[in-house]
Short mmCIF file of N, CA and C in Angstrom, two decimals:
data_model
loop_
_atom_site.label_atom_id
_atom_site.label_comp_id
_atom_site.label_asym_id
_atom_site.label_seq_id
_atom_site.Cartn_x
_atom_site.Cartn_y
_atom_site.Cartn_z
N UNK A 1 37.99 18.28 -7.55
CA UNK A 1 37.41 17.51 -6.46
C UNK A 1 37.94 16.09 -6.56
N UNK A 2 38.34 15.51 -5.45
CA UNK A 2 38.88 14.16 -5.46
C UNK A 2 38.11 13.32 -4.44
N UNK A 3 37.51 12.25 -4.91
CA UNK A 3 36.75 11.34 -4.06
C UNK A 3 37.09 9.92 -4.49
N UNK A 4 37.63 9.14 -3.58
CA UNK A 4 37.94 7.72 -3.85
C UNK A 4 38.63 7.53 -5.19
N UNK A 5 39.74 8.19 -5.38
CA UNK A 5 40.51 8.08 -6.62
C UNK A 5 39.81 8.65 -7.84
N UNK A 6 38.79 9.48 -7.62
CA UNK A 6 38.13 10.18 -8.72
C UNK A 6 38.52 11.64 -8.62
N UNK A 7 39.08 12.18 -9.68
CA UNK A 7 39.50 13.57 -9.69
C UNK A 7 38.80 14.29 -10.83
N UNK A 8 38.31 15.51 -10.53
CA UNK A 8 37.65 16.30 -11.56
C UNK A 8 37.83 17.78 -11.26
N UNK A 9 37.30 18.62 -12.10
CA UNK A 9 37.39 20.06 -11.98
C UNK A 9 36.37 20.56 -10.95
N UNK A 10 36.87 21.01 -9.82
CA UNK A 10 36.01 21.46 -8.71
C UNK A 10 35.04 22.56 -9.15
N UNK A 11 35.51 23.52 -9.93
CA UNK A 11 34.65 24.64 -10.36
C UNK A 11 33.53 24.17 -11.27
N UNK A 12 33.85 23.28 -12.19
CA UNK A 12 32.81 22.79 -13.10
C UNK A 12 31.79 21.92 -12.36
N UNK A 13 32.25 21.10 -11.44
CA UNK A 13 31.32 20.28 -10.66
C UNK A 13 30.41 21.20 -9.83
N UNK A 14 30.96 22.26 -9.29
CA UNK A 14 30.19 23.22 -8.52
C UNK A 14 29.11 23.89 -9.38
N UNK A 15 29.46 24.25 -10.60
CA UNK A 15 28.49 24.85 -11.54
C UNK A 15 27.36 23.87 -11.81
N UNK A 16 27.69 22.63 -12.07
CA UNK A 16 26.68 21.61 -12.36
C UNK A 16 25.74 21.43 -11.18
N UNK A 17 26.31 21.20 -10.00
CA UNK A 17 25.48 20.97 -8.82
C UNK A 17 24.65 22.19 -8.46
N UNK A 18 25.22 23.37 -8.55
CA UNK A 18 24.50 24.60 -8.23
C UNK A 18 23.28 24.77 -9.14
N UNK A 19 23.46 24.55 -10.43
CA UNK A 19 22.35 24.69 -11.36
C UNK A 19 21.27 23.64 -11.13
N UNK A 20 21.66 22.40 -10.90
CA UNK A 20 20.67 21.34 -10.69
C UNK A 20 19.92 21.50 -9.37
N UNK A 21 20.62 21.89 -8.33
CA UNK A 21 19.94 22.11 -7.04
C UNK A 21 19.03 23.33 -7.13
N UNK A 22 19.47 24.38 -7.78
CA UNK A 22 18.63 25.57 -7.97
C UNK A 22 17.37 25.22 -8.75
N UNK A 23 17.52 24.39 -9.77
CA UNK A 23 16.39 23.94 -10.57
C UNK A 23 15.39 23.19 -9.69
N UNK A 24 15.90 22.29 -8.85
CA UNK A 24 15.02 21.52 -7.96
C UNK A 24 14.28 22.43 -6.98
N UNK A 25 14.96 23.43 -6.47
CA UNK A 25 14.32 24.37 -5.54
C UNK A 25 13.28 25.21 -6.26
N UNK A 26 13.64 25.73 -7.41
CA UNK A 26 12.75 26.62 -8.17
C UNK A 26 11.45 25.92 -8.57
N UNK A 27 11.53 24.64 -8.87
CA UNK A 27 10.35 23.93 -9.35
C UNK A 27 9.80 22.94 -8.33
N UNK A 28 9.97 23.28 -7.06
CA UNK A 28 9.37 22.46 -6.00
C UNK A 28 7.92 22.89 -5.82
N UNK A 29 7.17 22.05 -5.14
CA UNK A 29 5.79 22.40 -4.82
C UNK A 29 5.77 23.25 -3.56
N UNK A 30 5.03 24.34 -3.59
CA UNK A 30 4.92 25.19 -2.41
C UNK A 30 3.99 24.60 -1.35
N UNK A 31 3.06 23.78 -1.77
CA UNK A 31 2.04 23.29 -0.84
C UNK A 31 2.35 21.91 -0.25
N UNK A 32 3.47 21.33 -0.60
CA UNK A 32 3.85 20.02 -0.05
C UNK A 32 4.52 20.23 1.30
N UNK A 33 4.06 19.49 2.30
CA UNK A 33 4.64 19.61 3.64
C UNK A 33 6.10 19.17 3.70
N UNK A 34 6.43 18.16 2.96
CA UNK A 34 7.77 17.58 3.04
C UNK A 34 8.47 17.61 1.68
N UNK A 35 8.73 18.80 1.17
CA UNK A 35 9.53 18.91 -0.05
C UNK A 35 10.94 18.42 0.27
N UNK A 36 11.57 17.80 -0.70
CA UNK A 36 12.93 17.34 -0.46
C UNK A 36 13.77 17.37 -1.73
N UNK A 37 15.06 17.44 -1.51
CA UNK A 37 16.06 17.26 -2.56
C UNK A 37 17.06 16.28 -1.98
N UNK A 38 17.27 15.19 -2.69
CA UNK A 38 18.17 14.13 -2.22
C UNK A 38 19.37 14.05 -3.16
N UNK A 39 20.57 14.11 -2.60
CA UNK A 39 21.79 13.95 -3.39
C UNK A 39 22.40 12.61 -3.06
N UNK A 40 22.83 11.92 -4.09
CA UNK A 40 23.48 10.62 -3.93
C UNK A 40 24.69 10.59 -4.85
N UNK A 41 25.78 10.08 -4.36
CA UNK A 41 26.99 9.95 -5.19
C UNK A 41 27.57 8.56 -4.98
N UNK A 42 27.99 7.96 -6.07
CA UNK A 42 28.64 6.65 -5.98
C UNK A 42 29.57 6.47 -7.16
N UNK A 43 30.43 5.50 -7.01
CA UNK A 43 31.39 5.17 -8.05
C UNK A 43 31.22 3.71 -8.42
N UNK A 44 31.28 3.44 -9.72
CA UNK A 44 31.33 2.05 -10.17
C UNK A 44 32.65 1.86 -10.92
N UNK A 45 32.76 0.80 -11.68
CA UNK A 45 34.03 0.48 -12.36
C UNK A 45 34.49 1.57 -13.34
N UNK A 46 33.54 2.22 -14.01
CA UNK A 46 33.91 3.13 -15.08
C UNK A 46 33.47 4.58 -14.88
N UNK A 47 32.56 4.83 -13.94
CA UNK A 47 31.98 6.17 -13.80
C UNK A 47 31.82 6.58 -12.34
N UNK A 48 31.76 7.90 -12.17
CA UNK A 48 31.35 8.49 -10.91
C UNK A 48 29.99 9.12 -11.20
N UNK A 49 28.99 8.80 -10.39
CA UNK A 49 27.62 9.24 -10.65
C UNK A 49 27.12 10.07 -9.48
N UNK A 50 26.54 11.22 -9.81
CA UNK A 50 25.89 12.07 -8.82
C UNK A 50 24.44 12.20 -9.26
N UNK A 51 23.51 11.84 -8.36
CA UNK A 51 22.08 11.94 -8.66
C UNK A 51 21.44 12.96 -7.74
N UNK A 52 20.60 13.81 -8.33
CA UNK A 52 19.83 14.80 -7.58
C UNK A 52 18.36 14.47 -7.83
N UNK A 53 17.66 14.11 -6.75
CA UNK A 53 16.25 13.71 -6.84
C UNK A 53 15.41 14.69 -6.03
N UNK A 54 14.26 15.06 -6.58
CA UNK A 54 13.34 15.94 -5.85
C UNK A 54 11.91 15.43 -6.01
N UNK A 55 11.02 15.97 -5.21
CA UNK A 55 9.60 15.65 -5.33
C UNK A 55 8.82 16.88 -5.78
N UNK A 56 9.41 17.59 -6.74
CA UNK A 56 8.82 18.81 -7.27
C UNK A 56 7.77 18.54 -8.34
N UNK A 57 7.58 19.52 -9.20
CA UNK A 57 6.49 19.46 -10.17
C UNK A 57 6.74 18.47 -11.30
N UNK A 58 7.96 18.04 -11.48
CA UNK A 58 8.28 17.11 -12.56
C UNK A 58 8.26 17.80 -13.91
N UNK A 59 8.66 17.07 -14.93
CA UNK A 59 8.75 17.61 -16.28
C UNK A 59 7.92 16.74 -17.21
N UNK A 60 6.97 17.34 -17.94
CA UNK A 60 6.17 16.56 -18.87
C UNK A 60 7.04 15.82 -19.89
N UNK A 61 6.62 14.62 -20.24
CA UNK A 61 7.39 13.79 -21.19
C UNK A 61 7.76 14.55 -22.46
N UNK A 62 6.83 15.34 -22.99
CA UNK A 62 7.07 15.99 -24.28
C UNK A 62 8.19 17.03 -24.23
N UNK A 63 8.59 17.47 -23.03
CA UNK A 63 9.65 18.47 -22.90
C UNK A 63 10.98 17.90 -22.42
N UNK A 64 11.02 16.66 -22.04
CA UNK A 64 12.21 16.12 -21.39
C UNK A 64 13.46 16.14 -22.25
N UNK A 65 13.32 16.01 -23.53
CA UNK A 65 14.49 16.06 -24.41
C UNK A 65 14.95 17.50 -24.62
N UNK A 66 14.01 18.45 -24.63
CA UNK A 66 14.31 19.84 -24.98
C UNK A 66 14.87 20.67 -23.83
N UNK A 67 14.73 20.23 -22.59
CA UNK A 67 15.08 21.10 -21.46
C UNK A 67 16.56 21.47 -21.40
N UNK A 68 17.40 20.77 -22.11
CA UNK A 68 18.83 21.08 -22.10
C UNK A 68 19.22 22.04 -23.23
N UNK A 69 18.24 22.48 -24.03
CA UNK A 69 18.50 23.44 -25.10
C UNK A 69 18.56 24.85 -24.53
N UNK A 70 19.40 25.69 -25.13
CA UNK A 70 19.55 27.06 -24.67
C UNK A 70 18.23 27.82 -24.78
N UNK A 71 17.88 28.50 -23.72
CA UNK A 71 16.70 29.35 -23.60
C UNK A 71 15.37 28.59 -23.60
N UNK A 72 15.41 27.26 -23.55
CA UNK A 72 14.17 26.50 -23.50
C UNK A 72 13.59 26.57 -22.09
N UNK A 73 12.30 26.88 -22.03
CA UNK A 73 11.59 26.92 -20.75
C UNK A 73 10.31 26.13 -20.91
N UNK A 74 10.03 25.28 -19.94
CA UNK A 74 8.82 24.47 -19.97
C UNK A 74 7.60 25.37 -19.76
N UNK A 75 7.76 26.38 -18.92
CA UNK A 75 6.65 27.24 -18.55
C UNK A 75 7.10 28.69 -18.54
N UNK A 76 6.19 29.58 -18.81
CA UNK A 76 6.50 31.01 -18.73
C UNK A 76 6.24 31.57 -17.34
N UNK A 77 5.81 30.73 -16.42
CA UNK A 77 5.46 31.22 -15.08
C UNK A 77 6.66 31.28 -14.14
N UNK A 78 7.76 30.61 -14.45
CA UNK A 78 8.93 30.59 -13.57
C UNK A 78 9.83 31.79 -13.79
N UNK A 79 10.81 31.95 -12.90
CA UNK A 79 11.75 33.06 -13.00
C UNK A 79 12.97 32.72 -13.83
N UNK A 80 13.11 31.49 -14.27
CA UNK A 80 14.31 31.07 -14.96
C UNK A 80 14.46 31.67 -16.34
N UNK A 81 15.71 31.70 -16.81
CA UNK A 81 16.01 32.26 -18.12
C UNK A 81 16.07 31.18 -19.20
N UNK A 82 16.07 29.91 -18.79
CA UNK A 82 16.19 28.83 -19.75
C UNK A 82 17.63 28.54 -20.13
N UNK A 83 18.57 28.96 -19.31
CA UNK A 83 19.97 28.72 -19.64
C UNK A 83 20.68 27.78 -18.67
N UNK A 84 20.13 27.59 -17.47
CA UNK A 84 20.79 26.78 -16.44
C UNK A 84 21.08 25.36 -16.85
N UNK A 85 20.09 24.65 -17.39
CA UNK A 85 20.30 23.26 -17.78
C UNK A 85 21.17 23.16 -19.03
N UNK A 86 21.13 24.18 -19.86
CA UNK A 86 22.04 24.24 -21.01
C UNK A 86 23.49 24.34 -20.52
N UNK A 87 23.72 25.18 -19.51
CA UNK A 87 25.05 25.32 -18.94
C UNK A 87 25.52 23.98 -18.35
N UNK A 88 24.61 23.28 -17.68
CA UNK A 88 24.94 21.96 -17.13
C UNK A 88 25.41 21.03 -18.25
N UNK A 89 24.64 20.98 -19.33
CA UNK A 89 24.99 20.09 -20.45
C UNK A 89 26.33 20.46 -21.07
N UNK A 90 26.56 21.75 -21.30
CA UNK A 90 27.81 22.19 -21.91
C UNK A 90 29.01 21.96 -20.98
N UNK A 91 28.81 22.16 -19.69
CA UNK A 91 29.88 21.91 -18.72
C UNK A 91 30.23 20.43 -18.69
N UNK A 92 29.22 19.59 -18.75
CA UNK A 92 29.47 18.14 -18.76
C UNK A 92 30.21 17.71 -20.02
N UNK A 93 29.94 18.36 -21.14
CA UNK A 93 30.69 18.04 -22.36
C UNK A 93 32.19 18.29 -22.16
N UNK A 94 32.53 19.37 -21.46
CA UNK A 94 33.94 19.67 -21.18
C UNK A 94 34.59 18.60 -20.31
N UNK A 95 33.78 17.97 -19.46
CA UNK A 95 34.28 16.92 -18.57
C UNK A 95 34.12 15.52 -19.17
N UNK A 96 33.64 15.47 -20.41
CA UNK A 96 33.37 14.20 -21.11
C UNK A 96 32.31 13.37 -20.38
N UNK A 97 31.40 14.06 -19.73
CA UNK A 97 30.33 13.39 -19.00
C UNK A 97 29.01 13.50 -19.73
N UNK A 98 27.99 13.02 -19.06
CA UNK A 98 26.64 13.09 -19.62
C UNK A 98 25.64 13.26 -18.48
N UNK A 99 24.42 13.59 -18.86
CA UNK A 99 23.35 13.74 -17.87
C UNK A 99 22.14 12.96 -18.36
N UNK A 100 21.47 12.32 -17.42
CA UNK A 100 20.25 11.58 -17.72
C UNK A 100 19.14 12.11 -16.83
N UNK A 101 17.95 12.10 -17.36
CA UNK A 101 16.78 12.60 -16.64
C UNK A 101 15.73 11.52 -16.55
N UNK A 102 15.19 11.38 -15.35
CA UNK A 102 13.98 10.58 -15.14
C UNK A 102 13.01 11.51 -14.45
N UNK A 103 11.83 11.69 -15.01
CA UNK A 103 10.88 12.63 -14.42
C UNK A 103 9.46 12.17 -14.69
N UNK A 104 8.62 12.39 -13.70
CA UNK A 104 7.19 12.13 -13.84
C UNK A 104 6.48 13.41 -13.45
N UNK A 105 5.70 13.93 -14.39
CA UNK A 105 4.97 15.17 -14.14
C UNK A 105 4.11 15.02 -12.89
N UNK A 106 4.25 15.97 -11.99
CA UNK A 106 3.48 15.97 -10.75
C UNK A 106 4.10 15.16 -9.63
N UNK A 107 5.18 14.44 -9.90
CA UNK A 107 5.81 13.58 -8.88
C UNK A 107 7.25 13.98 -8.55
N UNK A 108 8.00 14.47 -9.53
CA UNK A 108 9.38 14.85 -9.28
C UNK A 108 10.32 14.40 -10.37
N UNK A 109 11.61 14.68 -10.14
CA UNK A 109 12.64 14.41 -11.14
C UNK A 109 13.91 13.89 -10.50
N UNK A 110 14.66 13.13 -11.29
CA UNK A 110 16.01 12.72 -10.92
C UNK A 110 16.93 13.05 -12.09
N UNK A 111 17.93 13.87 -11.80
CA UNK A 111 18.99 14.16 -12.75
C UNK A 111 20.21 13.36 -12.32
N UNK A 112 20.75 12.56 -13.23
CA UNK A 112 21.94 11.76 -12.94
C UNK A 112 23.10 12.27 -13.80
N UNK A 113 24.12 12.75 -13.11
CA UNK A 113 25.33 13.24 -13.75
C UNK A 113 26.33 12.09 -13.77
N UNK A 114 26.81 11.74 -14.96
CA UNK A 114 27.71 10.60 -15.12
C UNK A 114 29.04 11.10 -15.65
N UNK A 115 30.07 10.91 -14.84
CA UNK A 115 31.41 11.36 -15.19
C UNK A 115 32.34 10.16 -15.32
N UNK A 116 33.07 10.09 -16.43
CA UNK A 116 33.96 8.94 -16.62
C UNK A 116 35.15 8.98 -15.67
N UNK A 117 35.56 7.83 -15.21
CA UNK A 117 36.77 7.71 -14.42
C UNK A 117 37.91 7.45 -15.38
N UNK A 118 38.84 8.37 -15.41
CA UNK A 118 39.97 8.26 -16.31
C UNK A 118 41.19 7.83 -15.51
N UNK A 119 41.78 6.69 -15.88
CA UNK A 119 42.95 6.21 -15.11
C UNK A 119 44.15 7.11 -15.26
#
């Protein structure tokens, strides 16, 4: 994928976005009239950043570090296998990127994918 002089692996970016968007959909509130998922992308001097924000169930503070571990699930009530966010993390390692999470339980989450711009 090439955007404003930023080039990366289209397949890996697709895997990352697919998993994060699926996560946002899976953990949205069913009873909220205006559920949303917002995607934002921008470039600064050193990085290309993609943020995915939702107003879903959010992630409790005590689990926020663990959610990127293989097979980790916050709840047993969902359909997930606990591997999607692990795949995101491992894929980002291949791209020399990182992911950051901001989440408030009951309010929603923002996942920020940070990819280095390599000259």
